[in-house]
Amino acid sequence: MPSNVLPQPGDSDTRRIKRSRVLSFVLLAVAAVVFSLRPEVFGDPQAQPWHALLHVWRIVLGVGLMVAALGVQIAVGLRWRQALRRGAEQEPSTRGTPPGNQAPGDR
């Protein structure tokens, strides 16, 4: 069974990953605040016809923020994976060659 070993991210990748985690956390925190909004805070539900819309829009906005947080993580992961793939294509492949001197001319 082959094992996949991923290299550690570089400095710029580490910063990007850290920023994406902070952004995702902020988006989830805002979503939690939006979900916690109660329409009763904004006045009497019987006197304001838009009261029911506030119920619907806070749910839609909260779910949208959660999806955005997930999208940030997916986008950063895909970008890092593409960078790994590009780096692997640029390095010469050494599979199937024995370790040690690669060419007799370098002795």
mmCIF file with all atom_site columns, C-alpha atoms in Angstrom:
data_model
loop_
_atom_site.group_PDB
_atom_site.id
_atom_site.type_symbol
_atom_site.label_atom_id
_atom_site.label_alt_id
_atom_site.label_comp_id
_atom_site.label_asym_id
_atom_site.label_entity_id
_atom_site.label_seq_id
_atom_site.pdbx_PDB_ins_code
_atom_site.Cartn_x
_atom_site.Cartn_y
_atom_site.Cartn_z
_atom_site.occupancy
_atom_site.B_iso_or_equiv
_atom_site.pdbx_formal_charge
_atom_site.auth_seq_id
_atom_site.auth_comp_id
_atom_site.auth_asym_id
_atom_site.auth_atom_id
_atom_site.pdbx_PDB_model_num
ATOM 1   C CA . MET A 1 1   ? 0.000   0.000  0.000   1.00 0.00 ? 1   MET A CA 1
ATOM 2   C CA . PRO A 1 2   ? 1.676   3.249  -1.077  1.00 0.00 ? 2   PRO A CA 1
ATOM 3   C CA . SER A 1 3   ? 1.800   6.016  1.450   1.00 0.00 ? 3   SER A CA 1
ATOM 4   C CA . ASN A 1 4   ? 1.438   9.651  0.469   1.00 0.00 ? 4   ASN A CA 1
ATOM 5   C CA . VAL A 1 5   ? 3.889   11.900 2.228   1.00 0.00 ? 5   VAL A CA 1
ATOM 6   C CA . LEU A 1 6   ? 3.145   15.591 1.888   1.00 0.00 ? 6   LEU A CA 1
ATOM 7   C CA . PRO A 1 7   ? 5.928   18.098 2.419   1.00 0.00 ? 7   PRO A CA 1
ATOM 8   C CA . GLN A 1 8   ? 5.525   20.846 4.975   1.00 0.00 ? 8   GLN A CA 1
ATOM 9   C CA . PRO A 1 9   ? 4.149   24.088 3.536   1.00 0.00 ? 9   PRO A CA 1
ATOM 10  C CA . GLY A 1 10  ? 6.583   26.893 2.808   1.00 0.00 ? 10  GLY A CA 1
ATOM 11  C CA . ASP A 1 11  ? 6.592   30.274 4.534   1.00 0.00 ? 11  ASP A CA 1
ATOM 12  C CA . SER A 1 12  ? 4.135   31.902 2.129   1.00 0.00 ? 12  SER A CA 1
ATOM 13  C CA . ASP A 1 13  ? 1.876   28.862 2.239   1.00 0.00 ? 13  ASP A CA 1
ATOM 14  C CA . THR A 1 14  ? 1.980   28.880 6.032   1.00 0.00 ? 14  THR A CA 1
ATOM 15  C CA . ARG A 1 15  ? 0.922   32.540 6.096   1.00 0.00 ? 15  ARG A CA 1
ATOM 16  C CA . ARG A 1 16  ? -1.861  31.874 3.589   1.00 0.00 ? 16  ARG A CA 1
ATOM 17  C CA . ILE A 1 17  ? -3.131  28.905 5.595   1.00 0.00 ? 17  ILE A CA 1
ATOM 18  C CA . LYS A 1 18  ? -3.053  30.915 8.816   1.00 0.00 ? 18  LYS A CA 1
ATOM 19  C CA . ARG A 1 19  ? -4.917  33.831 7.225   1.00 0.00 ? 19  ARG A CA 1
ATOM 20  C CA . SER A 1 20  ? -7.514  31.487 5.752   1.00 0.00 ? 20  SER A CA 1
ATOM 21  C CA . ARG A 1 21  ? -8.120  29.921 9.149   1.00 0.00 ? 21  ARG A CA 1
ATOM 22  C CA . VAL A 1 22  ? -8.562  33.354 10.725  1.00 0.00 ? 22  VAL A CA 1
ATOM 23  C CA . LEU A 1 23  ? -10.924 34.426 7.931   1.00 0.00 ? 23  LEU A CA 1
ATOM 24  C CA . SER A 1 24  ? -12.939 31.207 8.278   1.00 0.00 ? 24  SER A CA 1
ATOM 25  C CA . PHE A 1 25  ? -13.145 31.692 12.037  1.00 0.00 ? 25  PHE A CA 1
ATOM 26  C CA . VAL A 1 26  ? -14.372 35.274 11.590  1.00 0.00 ? 26  VAL A CA 1
ATOM 27  C CA . LEU A 1 27  ? -16.965 34.160 9.028   1.00 0.00 ? 27  LEU A CA 1
ATOM 28  C CA . LEU A 1 28  ? -18.220 31.451 11.384  1.00 0.00 ? 28  LEU A CA 1
ATOM 29  C CA . ALA A 1 29  ? -18.333 33.893 14.298  1.00 0.00 ? 29  ALA A CA 1
ATOM 30  C CA . VAL A 1 30  ? -20.399 36.335 12.225  1.00 0.00 ? 30  VAL A CA 1
ATOM 31  C CA . ALA A 1 31  ? -22.670 33.455 11.173  1.00 0.00 ? 31  ALA A CA 1
ATOM 32  C CA . ALA A 1 32  ? -23.181 32.576 14.841  1.00 0.00 ? 32  ALA A CA 1
ATOM 33  C CA . VAL A 1 33  ? -24.111 36.180 15.601  1.00 0.00 ? 33  VAL A CA 1
ATOM 34  C CA . VAL A 1 34  ? -26.532 36.238 12.661  1.00 0.00 ? 34  VAL A CA 1
ATOM 35  C CA . PHE A 1 35  ? -28.132 32.983 13.797  1.00 0.00 ? 35  PHE A CA 1
ATOM 36  C CA . SER A 1 36  ? -28.490 34.335 17.324  1.00 0.00 ? 36  SER A CA 1
ATOM 37  C CA . LEU A 1 37  ? -30.393 37.435 16.174  1.00 0.00 ? 37  LEU A CA 1
ATOM 38  C CA . ARG A 1 38  ? -33.968 37.243 17.302  1.00 0.00 ? 38  ARG A CA 1
ATOM 39  C CA . PRO A 1 39  ? -36.571 39.294 15.460  1.00 0.00 ? 39  PRO A CA 1
ATOM 40  C CA . GLU A 1 40  ? -38.147 40.242 18.804  1.00 0.00 ? 40  GLU A CA 1
ATOM 41  C CA . VAL A 1 41  ? -35.137 42.489 19.390  1.00 0.00 ? 41  VAL A CA 1
ATOM 42  C CA . PHE A 1 42  ? -36.239 44.721 16.511  1.00 0.00 ? 42  PHE A CA 1
ATOM 43  C CA . GLY A 1 43  ? -39.754 45.414 17.780  1.00 0.00 ? 43  GLY A CA 1
ATOM 44  C CA . ASP A 1 44  ? -43.235 43.994 18.005  1.00 0.00 ? 44  ASP A CA 1
ATOM 45  C CA . PRO A 1 45  ? -43.727 41.178 15.478  1.00 0.00 ? 45  PRO A CA 1
ATOM 46  C CA . GLN A 1 46  ? -47.412 42.053 15.004  1.00 0.00 ? 46  GLN A CA 1
ATOM 47  C CA . ALA A 1 47  ? -46.726 45.674 14.120  1.00 0.00 ? 47  ALA A CA 1
ATOM 48  C CA . GLN A 1 48  ? -44.005 45.042 11.515  1.00 0.00 ? 48  GLN A CA 1
ATOM 49  C CA . PRO A 1 49  ? -44.775 42.977 8.405   1.00 0.00 ? 49  PRO A CA 1
ATOM 50  C CA . TRP A 1 50  ? -41.107 42.417 7.573   1.00 0.00 ? 50  TRP A CA 1
ATOM 51  C CA . HIS A 1 51  ? -40.706 40.496 10.828  1.00 0.00 ? 51  HIS A CA 1
ATOM 52  C CA . ALA A 1 52  ? -41.209 37.117 9.108   1.00 0.00 ? 52  ALA A CA 1
ATOM 53  C CA . LEU A 1 53  ? -38.668 38.046 6.443   1.00 0.00 ? 53  LEU A CA 1
ATOM 54  C CA . LEU A 1 54  ? -36.096 38.637 9.146   1.00 0.00 ? 54  LEU A CA 1
ATOM 55  C CA . HIS A 1 55  ? -36.535 35.010 10.232  1.00 0.00 ? 55  HIS A CA 1
ATOM 56  C CA . VAL A 1 56  ? -35.845 33.770 6.710   1.00 0.00 ? 56  VAL A CA 1
ATOM 57  C CA . TRP A 1 57  ? -33.004 36.149 5.867   1.00 0.00 ? 57  TRP A CA 1
ATOM 58  C CA . ARG A 1 58  ? -31.028 35.486 9.024   1.00 0.00 ? 58  ARG A CA 1
ATOM 59  C CA . ILE A 1 59  ? -31.078 31.774 8.219   1.00 0.00 ? 59  ILE A CA 1
ATOM 60  C CA . VAL A 1 60  ? -30.106 32.364 4.588   1.00 0.00 ? 60  VAL A CA 1
ATOM 61  C CA . LEU A 1 61  ? -27.334 34.784 5.568   1.00 0.00 ? 61  LEU A CA 1
ATOM 62  C CA . GLY A 1 62  ? -26.032 32.467 8.314   1.00 0.00 ? 62  GLY A CA 1
ATOM 63  C CA . VAL A 1 63  ? -25.879 29.470 5.988   1.00 0.00 ? 63  VAL A CA 1
ATOM 64  C CA . GLY A 1 64  ? -24.233 31.630 3.310   1.00 0.00 ? 64  GLY A CA 1
ATOM 65  C CA . LEU A 1 65  ? -21.528 32.703 5.753   1.00 0.00 ? 65  LEU A CA 1
ATOM 66  C CA . MET A 1 66  ? -20.911 29.090 6.767   1.00 0.00 ? 66  MET A CA 1
ATOM 67  C CA . VAL A 1 67  ? -20.596 28.038 3.128   1.00 0.00 ? 67  VAL A CA 1
ATOM 68  C CA . ALA A 1 68  ? -18.203 30.942 2.521   1.00 0.00 ? 68  ALA A CA 1
ATOM 69  C CA . ALA A 1 69  ? -16.007 29.766 5.423   1.00 0.00 ? 69  ALA A CA 1
ATOM 70  C CA . LEU A 1 70  ? -15.922 26.268 3.947   1.00 0.00 ? 70  LEU A CA 1
ATOM 71  C CA . GLY A 1 71  ? -15.184 27.694 0.502   1.00 0.00 ? 71  GLY A CA 1
ATOM 72  C CA . VAL A 1 72  ? -12.190 29.610 1.848   1.00 0.00 ? 72  VAL A CA 1
ATOM 73  C CA . GLN A 1 73  ? -10.700 26.405 3.254   1.00 0.00 ? 73  GLN A CA 1
ATOM 74  C CA . ILE A 1 74  ? -11.342 24.477 0.046   1.00 0.00 ? 74  ILE A CA 1
ATOM 75  C CA . ALA A 1 75  ? -9.862  27.216 -2.151  1.00 0.00 ? 75  ALA A CA 1
ATOM 76  C CA . VAL A 1 76  ? -6.679  27.457 -0.060  1.00 0.00 ? 76  VAL A CA 1
ATOM 77  C CA . GLY A 1 77  ? -6.329  23.670 -0.021  1.00 0.00 ? 77  GLY A CA 1
ATOM 78  C CA . LEU A 1 78  ? -6.719  23.437 -3.782  1.00 0.00 ? 78  LEU A CA 1
ATOM 79  C CA . ARG A 1 79  ? -4.224  26.245 -4.335  1.00 0.00 ? 79  ARG A CA 1
ATOM 80  C CA . TRP A 1 80  ? -1.654  24.548 -2.091  1.00 0.00 ? 80  TRP A CA 1
ATOM 81  C CA . ARG A 1 81  ? -2.222  21.214 -3.815  1.00 0.00 ? 81  ARG A CA 1
ATOM 82  C CA . GLN A 1 82  ? -1.730  22.786 -7.247  1.00 0.00 ? 82  GLN A CA 1
ATOM 83  C CA . ALA A 1 83  ? 1.529   24.354 -6.041  1.00 0.00 ? 83  ALA A CA 1
ATOM 84  C CA . LEU A 1 84  ? 2.687   20.938 -4.851  1.00 0.00 ? 84  LEU A CA 1
ATOM 85  C CA . ARG A 1 85  ? 1.787   19.426 -8.196  1.00 0.00 ? 85  ARG A CA 1
ATOM 86  C CA . ARG A 1 86  ? 3.678   22.155 -10.096 1.00 0.00 ? 86  ARG A CA 1
ATOM 87  C CA . GLY A 1 87  ? 6.698   21.666 -7.859  1.00 0.00 ? 87  GLY A CA 1
ATOM 88  C CA . ALA A 1 88  ? 6.658   17.913 -8.454  1.00 0.00 ? 88  ALA A CA 1
ATOM 89  C CA . GLU A 1 89  ? 6.489   18.405 -12.230 1.00 0.00 ? 89  GLU A CA 1
ATOM 90  C CA . GLN A 1 90  ? 9.497   20.742 -12.200 1.00 0.00 ? 90  GLN A CA 1
ATOM 91  C CA . GLU A 1 91  ? 11.723  18.344 -10.253 1.00 0.00 ? 91  GLU A CA 1
ATOM 92  C CA . PRO A 1 92  ? 13.332  15.576 -12.282 1.00 0.00 ? 92  PRO A CA 1
ATOM 93  C CA . SER A 1 93  ? 11.909  12.168 -11.595 1.00 0.00 ? 93  SER A CA 1
ATOM 94  C CA . THR A 1 94  ? 14.310  9.752  -9.916  1.00 0.00 ? 94  THR A CA 1
ATOM 95  C CA . ARG A 1 95  ? 12.010  6.732  -9.714  1.00 0.00 ? 95  ARG A CA 1
ATOM 96  C CA . GLY A 1 96  ? 13.579  3.477  -10.756 1.00 0.00 ? 96  GLY A CA 1
ATOM 97  C CA . THR A 1 97  ? 17.173  4.713  -10.594 1.00 0.00 ? 97  THR A CA 1
ATOM 98  C CA . PRO A 1 98  ? 19.529  3.369  -7.976  1.00 0.00 ? 98  PRO A CA 1
ATOM 99  C CA . PRO A 1 99  ? 20.918  5.741  -5.355  1.00 0.00 ? 99  PRO A CA 1
ATOM 100 C CA . GLY A 1 100 ? 24.505  6.912  -5.654  1.00 0.00 ? 100 GLY A CA 1
ATOM 101 C CA . ASN A 1 101 ? 26.334  8.082  -8.764  1.00 0.00 ? 101 ASN A CA 1
ATOM 102 C CA . GLN A 1 102 ? 23.817  8.645  -11.512 1.00 0.00 ? 102 GLN A CA 1
ATOM 103 C CA . ALA A 1 103 ? 26.215  8.885  -14.439 1.00 0.00 ? 103 ALA A CA 1
ATOM 104 C CA . PRO A 1 104 ? 29.578  7.169  -14.954 1.00 0.00 ? 104 PRO A CA 1
ATOM 105 C CA . GLY A 1 105 ? 31.051  10.387 -16.339 1.00 0.00 ? 105 GLY A CA 1
ATOM 106 C CA . ASP A 1 106 ? 31.045  12.153 -12.952 1.00 0.00 ? 106 ASP A CA 1
ATOM 107 C CA . ARG A 1 107 ? 33.611  9.836  -11.352 1.00 0.00 ? 107 ARG A CA 1
#
